[in-house]
Amino acid sequence: MGRYIARRLLLAIPTVLGVSVLVFLVLRAFVPADAVDILMSQVLREDPQIAEQIRRGYGLSASLPEQYLAWITQVVTGDLGRSYYTGRSVAGELAVRMPVTVELGVMALLWAWVLGVPIGVIVALRQDSPLDYLFRAPSILFLAIPNLWLALLVLTFGARWFHWAPPIQYRTVFENPRQHFELMVPAALVLGATLSAQVMRFTRAAMLEVLRQDYIRTARAKGLRGRLVITRHALRNVAVPLVTVLGGEVATVLGGTVIIETIFGIPGVGRYYVDSFNVRDYPVAQGVNLVLACAVVLINVVVDVSYGLIDPRIRYS
Amino acid sequence: MPGSNSWYTSRTVMRRRRLFRALAAATGLTALGLACSNPERAGSTSGRPQGTTAAATGTQTPKRGGRWQDYMTQDPASLDPYKVVAFSAQQYVGAFVYSRLYKYNNGPGVNKSLYKPVPDLAVSHEITDDGLTYIIKIRPDARFHDIPPVNGRVLDAEDVVASYKRFVGLPAPQSATFKVAVDSAEVVDRQTVRFRLKAPYAPFLDMLANPGFLWIMPREADNGFDPTQRPIGTGPWVLDKHTPSVGIAYQRHPNYFLKDLPYMDGVDMYVISEYAQRLNQFKLGRLYTIIPQAQDFQDVVKASQGGMIVDIGIPLAWGGIGFGHLDPDSPTMRDERVRKAVSLALDRDGLLQAISNDAIWKGLGQTIEKKLNNFIPAALGQWWVDPRGSEMGSSAQWFKFDVGEAKRLLAAAGFPNGLSLEYHRTVQIYGTDYDSAAEALVPMLQNAGFRLDVKVDDYRSVWQPTSWAGKVRGLVYGLGAAFTDPDEVFNYLFGPDSSRNHMRVRDPQLLSLMEKQRQQLDVQERRKTVIEIQRYAADKMYFVPVESRTYSQKEVAHSFVQGYEHWRVPSGSYGGATESLMHLWLNR
């Protein structure tokens, strides 16, 4: 197992490097309008001299390979650069924002799984019953409703019916725990709504598949109680594909929090990235992309390793 | 009522999508019922629920204390207003922390649409007879914030000159306009600065008052501290804490040079980009003012508990249709008849009626002032003329709604069967008024014989650097920047180096007239030339002014907010933190 993990981590390095090249090229070569174009487009005069001066200052006059080399050399020393606009260190900003996004994501996933898995199991056991239809309908609804609209509904009707709105300002859990959770919990619930629907439907489908297996029939035939059949045999076999789904959802949540962060005013990575992309703040956009790519690669390693822990039949040789 | 095939029928079938508005800059109070023929007359606020009167508010003694709660639609692009061309840096940082030499006049009875420069750091000025030199006296009691390395010392002429040199020395794109007018700035003595201009420049004081230009910083900027990390100025507010994507907290400057001001202890600005959030926070009393959409107005007034409804006037933003220069042989580039046909195809009154929600406001008992844009935006009181008014002479005809004449002109230009053109617009950046207008223009133009290939351009990557810079074929409908002087508007539209001179026009007569008004220090004479330029521009139609939010807006303030009706700056003006906020106080 140890060798497997080491091998996977080593293989992750070229993956991350490949992502870094892709991100770099997409931002600097393929996306229309570079950082200077965006800045100069706000100016009311065409001034090639100023544009060239700014371009040199940002290091954008060099060739693309030179620019990439300069950037990646900086990155391997732990320096993700500084924002063109604010001058703040990207690593410093990420150190503050990433935990916020991670917390939001973890809360959303927890809520999705705490709700989705049990309901998925129950409706699988009660397939085609009224209970099954009762839960499947809202799950389709939550899958169909965009997060954006759901968030706006929560805000609008929260104020109208309950005289409630989330706190106007984000506070850390250490500054003001109550205000912190009053903001984060509704945001996580909204973000987790679609995820819970996905988890529920996937769990149901996987459970139905497993419940049809011979070993389940055998277990029942042996006289095992229903609960034991489900928890000891069925769920264990459902866990492997569920973990795969979890890995994908973590990646989705990490990259998909921007709308929720914007609406609820949460200073996470999502907003930071989108704002930087809009103005082609390359150090920020590249740095965030790289960090998220590393996180996704790491999560995939963890998911792969967890297979062996869940299912002893899976061996890493 | 137009016939069944008209654009109006199409328009009534279309539904405006009510998304949340991206609110623009600070809004203000302007006079209701302002008439161009009487620019000095100040107006009044509209509608006071539950017996709250302006007279009663105006005679109360201001109270010290409390913190102003307000929102920002986005994080400031930078804490250094010289480093970015972004209203957020000017409005949310510059106007709080820094002072200018001049600022725009504001207060009870002031006609704010005149944007008259009045002293801020300056005490007085002299202009030499040739109009080339301005000698400005600086007040001796303006102290910087008590932050190292400046440590609260007194501002002097060296700081002003150092700020000027920093402004024009940095690759600050917005300084380009300043550099065109100003030759140099030098210290005369500790309290006196001399600006030498390259040519007489009538709006020079306006330029010094404009929040887009010269903020006065300590001479230690870049050499003792970094203004992008810790701005230090003489403004009424001291930056206390900036949390990116969350907000900014300001404290009152205890040694501000205007006695007893500001009244409040501080300001908390929160980044709230969503209208729904702002609305809810206002209803709960966590934000102190809001500009509601028409359908939310009653709820908002109720939530304000006897608060103030303030007419903030017509926003500085304006819009129009430009003609791309990518194909120099295109009909729009070659033939003014085609361009005039575009203008004649537009039902401006209908458009304004629709986007202003006039019927809804009337139903709520509120009156909305509506104006048509000319080349000078409707918000610029003394410089604007009604495009169909008598001052425009025969040029007024090009602003009529006359589809028949539009078709006739097209036919005369060689297109009896109509003309195919690209139509560029952007989306979800200028607000729902723009989006509605951009949609409404399409059937109008189609009815006049223009076959449009509609292109929706991404704002940052395509619209700003390409489409709205005229680097397209066909038509491009967009909004202009918020200007407070006609010279800025003319340079924007027709200046030879302007990136927004869509057609890349270099019309000698137009440029000559622009130069003339620029140097006319007498306001009435200058106004005549400004009107003459608008008539000439209408006859050439290098750009087609169109309505998009040329109607007055309503803002609601909670009942405990005092002074708002007198001190609200006009909508689109970025200097509110100095010109308005420090004069407000809270009665709670």
XYZ file of N, CA and C in Angstrom, chain A residues 31-33 37-47 50 53-54 58 82-89 93 96-97 148 152 154-160 162-171 175 182-183 259 261-268 271-272 274-275 277-280, chain B residues 20 69-70 74-79 83-86 169-177 179-180 228-229 241-247 268 270-274 276-277 280-281 283-284 286-287 296 299 458 460-462 464-466 469 471 481 483 488 491-492 497-500 504:
408
model
N -7.170 32.626 -24.234
C -8.285 33.493 -23.836
C -8.085 34.871 -24.472
N -9.112 35.396 -25.116
C -8.934 36.707 -25.757
C -8.680 37.799 -24.740
N -7.878 38.760 -25.135
C -7.555 39.940 -24.321
C -6.683 39.561 -23.125
N -4.395 44.399 -22.165
C -5.563 44.766 -22.993
C -6.732 45.147 -22.111
N -6.959 44.347 -21.074
C -8.084 44.612 -20.172
C -7.884 45.945 -19.471
N -6.658 46.182 -18.984
C -6.388 47.422 -18.269
C -6.526 48.609 -19.216
N -5.921 48.493 -20.393
C -5.946 49.612 -21.332
C -7.330 49.837 -21.930
N -8.176 48.804 -21.929
C -9.512 48.976 -22.501
C -10.346 49.927 -21.665
N -9.947 50.150 -20.431
C -10.674 51.076 -19.573
C -10.178 52.510 -19.765
N -9.089 52.626 -20.482
C -8.513 53.943 -20.695
C -9.178 54.566 -21.906
N -9.342 55.863 -21.884
C -10.087 56.491 -22.952
C -9.205 56.957 -24.093
N -7.929 56.661 -24.002
C -7.047 57.032 -25.086
C -6.231 55.813 -25.492
N -5.952 55.721 -26.774
C -5.082 54.643 -27.229
C -3.654 55.118 -27.051
N -2.934 54.440 -26.189
C -1.574 54.876 -25.885
C -0.658 53.660 -25.890
N 2.218 53.588 -23.126
C 1.844 53.183 -21.768
C 1.588 51.683 -21.744
N 4.802 49.876 -21.631
C 5.445 50.055 -20.328
C 4.839 49.097 -19.302
N 3.535 49.016 -19.319
C 2.859 48.134 -18.377
C 3.193 46.673 -18.689
N 4.921 43.940 -16.160
C 4.310 42.673 -15.782
C 5.111 41.476 -16.291
N 2.416 37.875 -6.914
C 1.570 38.916 -6.310
C 0.555 39.397 -7.328
N -0.583 39.782 -6.805
C -1.652 40.270 -7.679
C -1.194 41.544 -8.388
N -1.508 41.631 -9.688
C -1.204 42.851 -10.443
C -1.947 44.045 -9.859
N -3.126 43.820 -9.308
C -3.992 44.921 -8.906
C -3.831 45.311 -7.439
N -3.811 44.313 -6.566
C -3.767 44.651 -5.145
C -2.354 44.605 -4.588
N -1.440 43.934 -5.295
C -0.079 43.781 -4.794
C 0.054 42.745 -3.694
N -1.048 42.110 -3.319
C -0.983 41.148 -2.220
C -0.447 39.815 -2.715
N 0.196 39.102 -1.815
C 0.748 37.791 -2.137
C -0.390 36.811 -2.393
N -3.098 35.224 0.259
C -4.545 35.291 0.077
C -5.167 33.904 0.133
N -5.682 32.463 3.480
C -6.840 32.995 4.203
C -8.142 32.474 3.600
N -8.198 32.381 2.296
C -9.462 32.074 1.606
C -9.742 30.585 1.472
N -27.904 29.318 -7.978
C -28.116 30.770 -7.956
C -29.549 31.085 -7.571
N -31.200 32.790 -4.125
C -32.033 33.992 -4.153
C -33.399 33.733 -3.512
N -33.953 31.624 -1.101
C -33.715 31.572 0.346
C -33.627 32.990 0.907
N -32.900 33.844 0.203
C -32.742 35.221 0.692
C -34.072 35.967 0.666
N -34.780 35.824 -0.452
C -36.003 36.604 -0.625
C -37.071 36.172 0.380
N -37.306 34.876 0.444
C -38.381 34.438 1.319
C -37.946 34.376 2.772
N -36.668 34.258 3.002
C -36.180 34.361 4.371
C -36.498 35.721 4.953
N -36.303 36.753 4.137
C -36.593 38.109 4.611
C -38.093 38.347 4.688
N -38.796 37.857 3.691
C -40.229 38.174 3.619
C -41.029 37.437 4.686
N -39.676 35.328 7.320
C -39.090 35.110 8.643
C -38.305 36.319 9.149
N -38.366 37.377 8.378
C -37.617 38.583 8.771
C -36.160 38.247 9.060
N -35.583 37.455 8.192
C -34.216 36.995 8.404
C -33.377 37.259 7.162
N -32.159 37.621 7.345
C -31.188 37.684 6.253
C -29.862 37.218 6.849
N -28.992 36.646 6.042
C -27.702 36.236 6.592
C -26.936 37.466 7.067
N -26.021 37.298 7.976
C -25.241 38.442 8.461
C -24.609 39.193 7.302
N -24.513 40.482 7.482
C -24.045 41.324 6.376
C -22.549 41.154 6.149
N -21.852 40.656 7.166
C -20.411 40.558 7.046
C -19.942 39.193 7.519
N -18.984 38.668 6.785
C -18.391 37.396 7.182
C -17.486 37.616 8.384
N -17.624 36.726 9.359
C -16.705 36.739 10.496
C -16.173 35.320 10.651
N -13.766 34.948 15.612
C -14.208 36.334 15.866
C -15.624 36.347 16.429
N -24.181 31.472 11.260
C -25.436 32.007 10.711
C -25.280 32.320 9.219
N -24.071 32.618 8.811
C -23.808 32.864 7.393
C -23.469 31.572 6.657
N -20.609 31.057 -7.024
C -21.922 31.707 -7.019
C -22.414 31.890 -5.588
N -20.651 31.931 -2.868
C -19.792 32.896 -2.172
C -20.175 34.327 -2.539
N -20.505 34.541 -3.797
C -20.860 35.892 -4.242
C -22.172 36.331 -3.613
N -23.160 35.464 -3.647
C -24.477 35.860 -3.155
C -24.464 36.048 -1.650
N -23.779 35.196 -0.945
C -23.781 35.275 0.514
C -22.643 36.143 1.053
N -21.774 36.613 0.192
C -20.690 37.476 0.653
C -19.632 36.726 1.447
N -19.270 35.559 0.974
C -18.279 34.747 1.685
C -16.944 34.892 0.960
N -15.897 35.276 1.671
C -14.607 35.553 1.015
C -13.796 34.287 0.765
N -14.277 33.488 -0.169
C -13.593 32.232 -0.458
C -12.748 32.323 -1.705
N -14.733 33.263 -5.506
C -14.849 34.667 -5.900
C -13.506 35.256 -6.277
N -12.520 34.903 -5.491
C -11.169 35.397 -5.728
C -10.729 35.009 -7.129
N -12.627 34.028 -9.812
C -13.430 34.613 -10.895
C -13.079 36.087 -11.097
N -12.923 36.815 -9.992
C -12.558 38.225 -10.116
C -11.211 38.369 -10.804
N -9.798 36.233 -12.858
C -9.886 35.824 -14.258
C -10.481 36.931 -15.114
N -11.469 37.593 -14.567
C -12.133 38.661 -15.332
C -11.179 39.761 -15.745
N -10.200 40.044 -14.897
C -9.258 41.119 -15.227
C -7.910 40.558 -15.652
N -7.848 39.224 -15.857
C -6.610 38.568 -16.281
C -5.462 38.869 -15.290
N -31.301 41.297 -11.189
C -30.880 42.291 -10.208
C -29.991 43.315 -10.904
N -23.526 52.473 7.596
C -23.497 51.121 7.031
C -23.892 51.212 5.561
N -22.986 50.808 4.700
C -23.237 50.965 3.274
C -22.662 49.774 2.512
N -18.685 45.964 -5.618
C -17.524 45.098 -5.859
C -16.387 45.556 -4.952
N -15.437 44.688 -4.772
C -14.238 45.035 -4.030
C -13.479 46.105 -4.802
N -12.859 47.060 -4.120
C -12.034 48.021 -4.860
C -10.947 47.283 -5.635
N -10.785 47.670 -6.891
C -9.790 47.004 -7.727
C -8.393 47.194 -7.142
N -8.191 48.289 -6.466
C -6.911 48.540 -5.797
C -7.163 49.576 -4.718
N -6.304 49.592 -3.697
C -6.420 50.650 -2.686
C -5.720 51.913 -3.155
N -3.470 53.372 -9.522
C -2.979 52.149 -10.144
C -3.992 51.512 -11.088
N -5.250 51.886 -10.975
C -6.287 51.259 -11.802
C -7.251 52.308 -12.323
N -7.837 51.975 -13.469
C -8.920 52.810 -13.987
C -10.212 52.116 -13.594
N -10.690 52.388 -12.423
C -11.872 51.680 -11.922
C -12.605 52.590 -10.953
N 3.716 60.289 -13.607
C 4.904 59.462 -13.759
C 4.612 57.974 -13.773
N 3.613 57.560 -13.017
C 3.225 56.156 -13.043
C 2.599 55.859 -14.397
N 2.658 54.590 -14.840
C 1.902 54.281 -16.067
C 0.418 54.216 -15.778
N -0.067 55.261 -15.147
C -1.495 55.310 -14.800
C -2.249 55.754 -16.043
N -3.008 54.864 -16.627
C -3.648 55.199 -17.889
C -4.515 56.447 -17.822
N -5.148 56.690 -16.675
C -6.053 57.829 -16.613
C -5.306 59.148 -16.596
N -3.995 59.112 -16.345
C -3.254 60.363 -16.326
C -3.023 60.906 -17.730
N -3.273 60.086 -18.734
C -3.045 60.534 -20.104
C -3.837 61.801 -20.403
N -5.073 61.841 -19.947
C -5.904 63.026 -20.178
C -5.320 64.240 -19.474
N -2.197 64.715 -18.697
C -0.939 65.110 -19.328
C -1.169 65.934 -20.591
N -2.244 65.706 -21.247
C -2.539 66.463 -22.462
C -2.746 67.935 -22.127
N -0.746 51.116 -2.056
C -1.630 50.001 -2.409
C -1.928 49.124 -1.203
N -1.127 49.264 -0.170
C -1.348 48.462 1.034
C -1.955 49.298 2.156
N -9.526 48.959 8.216
C -9.338 47.539 7.896
C -9.945 47.242 6.532
N -9.196 46.523 5.719
C -9.716 46.072 4.428
C -9.636 44.559 4.386
N -10.784 43.918 4.281
C -10.820 42.467 4.123
C -11.302 42.193 2.708
N -10.422 41.734 1.829
C -10.824 41.538 0.437
C -12.053 40.646 0.319
N -12.933 41.047 -0.556
C -14.203 40.363 -0.830
C -15.197 40.458 0.315
N -14.837 41.123 1.385
C -15.767 41.255 2.520
C -16.155 42.716 2.709
N -15.186 43.567 2.896
C -15.529 44.970 3.082
C -14.373 45.793 3.597
N -18.752 51.545 7.619
C -18.520 50.143 7.270
C -19.111 49.904 5.893
N -19.679 47.129 2.934
C -19.701 45.686 2.731
C -19.807 45.396 1.232
N -19.095 44.369 0.806
C -19.193 43.961 -0.598
C -20.470 43.139 -0.762
N -21.460 43.728 -1.397
C -22.725 43.023 -1.635
C -23.094 43.285 -3.084
N -22.782 42.327 -3.940
C -23.011 42.553 -5.369
C -24.429 42.201 -5.799
N -25.150 41.462 -4.988
C -26.493 41.036 -5.370
C -27.548 41.978 -4.828
N -30.702 41.415 -4.409
C -31.613 40.775 -3.451
C -31.045 40.853 -2.027
N -29.751 40.648 -1.926
C -29.096 40.739 -0.614
C -29.187 42.156 -0.068
N -32.664 42.917 1.200
C -32.977 42.285 2.481
C -32.239 42.955 3.637
N -31.002 43.285 3.394
C -30.218 43.917 4.468
C -30.773 45.298 4.790
N -33.949 46.133 4.530
C -35.212 45.926 5.248
C -34.962 45.580 6.707
N -33.829 44.966 6.979
C -33.510 44.622 8.360
C -32.742 45.729 9.060
N -29.814 46.930 8.288
C -28.358 46.782 8.340
C -27.671 47.648 7.288
N -28.397 48.046 6.261
C -27.913 49.046 5.315
C -28.820 50.249 5.464
N -40.271 46.868 -5.719
C -39.918 46.729 -4.305
C -40.120 48.026 -3.533
N -42.446 48.111 -0.340
C -41.865 47.335 0.760
C -40.726 48.092 1.418
N -18.749 39.292 -24.816
C -18.307 39.233 -23.421
C -17.691 40.562 -23.029
N -15.505 41.856 -20.711
C -14.097 42.169 -20.476
C -13.204 41.780 -21.639
N -13.433 40.602 -22.170
C -12.459 40.120 -23.150
C -12.742 40.617 -24.554
N -13.978 40.962 -24.855
C -14.305 41.376 -26.220
C -14.875 42.790 -26.246
N -14.974 45.491 -24.108
C -14.144 46.630 -23.735
C -12.981 46.845 -24.693
N -12.156 45.838 -24.968
C -10.998 46.117 -25.818
C -11.323 46.201 -27.312
N -12.447 45.611 -27.725
C -12.689 45.498 -29.164
C -13.975 46.203 -29.609
N -14.488 49.702 -28.528
C -13.411 50.504 -29.088
C -13.599 50.680 -30.594
N -13.685 48.481 -32.931
C -12.930 47.567 -33.797
C -13.838 46.451 -34.306
N -18.804 56.561 -20.224
C -18.320 56.796 -18.861
C -19.035 58.001 -18.248
N -19.043 61.432 -17.109
C -18.269 62.667 -17.213
C -19.026 63.832 -16.597
N -14.787 66.482 -21.748
C -14.508 65.059 -21.571
C -15.398 64.237 -22.501
N -14.175 64.670 -26.140
C -12.936 63.929 -26.355
C -13.198 62.440 -26.444
N -14.096 62.008 -25.598
C -14.449 60.576 -25.551
C -15.022 60.134 -26.897
N -7.427 60.679 -30.494
C -6.731 59.583 -29.827
C -7.651 58.752 -28.952
N -8.919 59.079 -28.972
C -9.828 58.385 -28.069
C -10.117 56.972 -28.557
N -10.037 56.025 -27.642
C -10.359 54.647 -28.003
C -11.862 54.465 -28.176
N -12.661 55.464 -27.792
C -14.115 55.366 -27.937
C -14.616 56.222 -29.093
N -13.238 56.502 -35.601
C -11.930 57.111 -35.768
C -12.065 58.374 -36.620
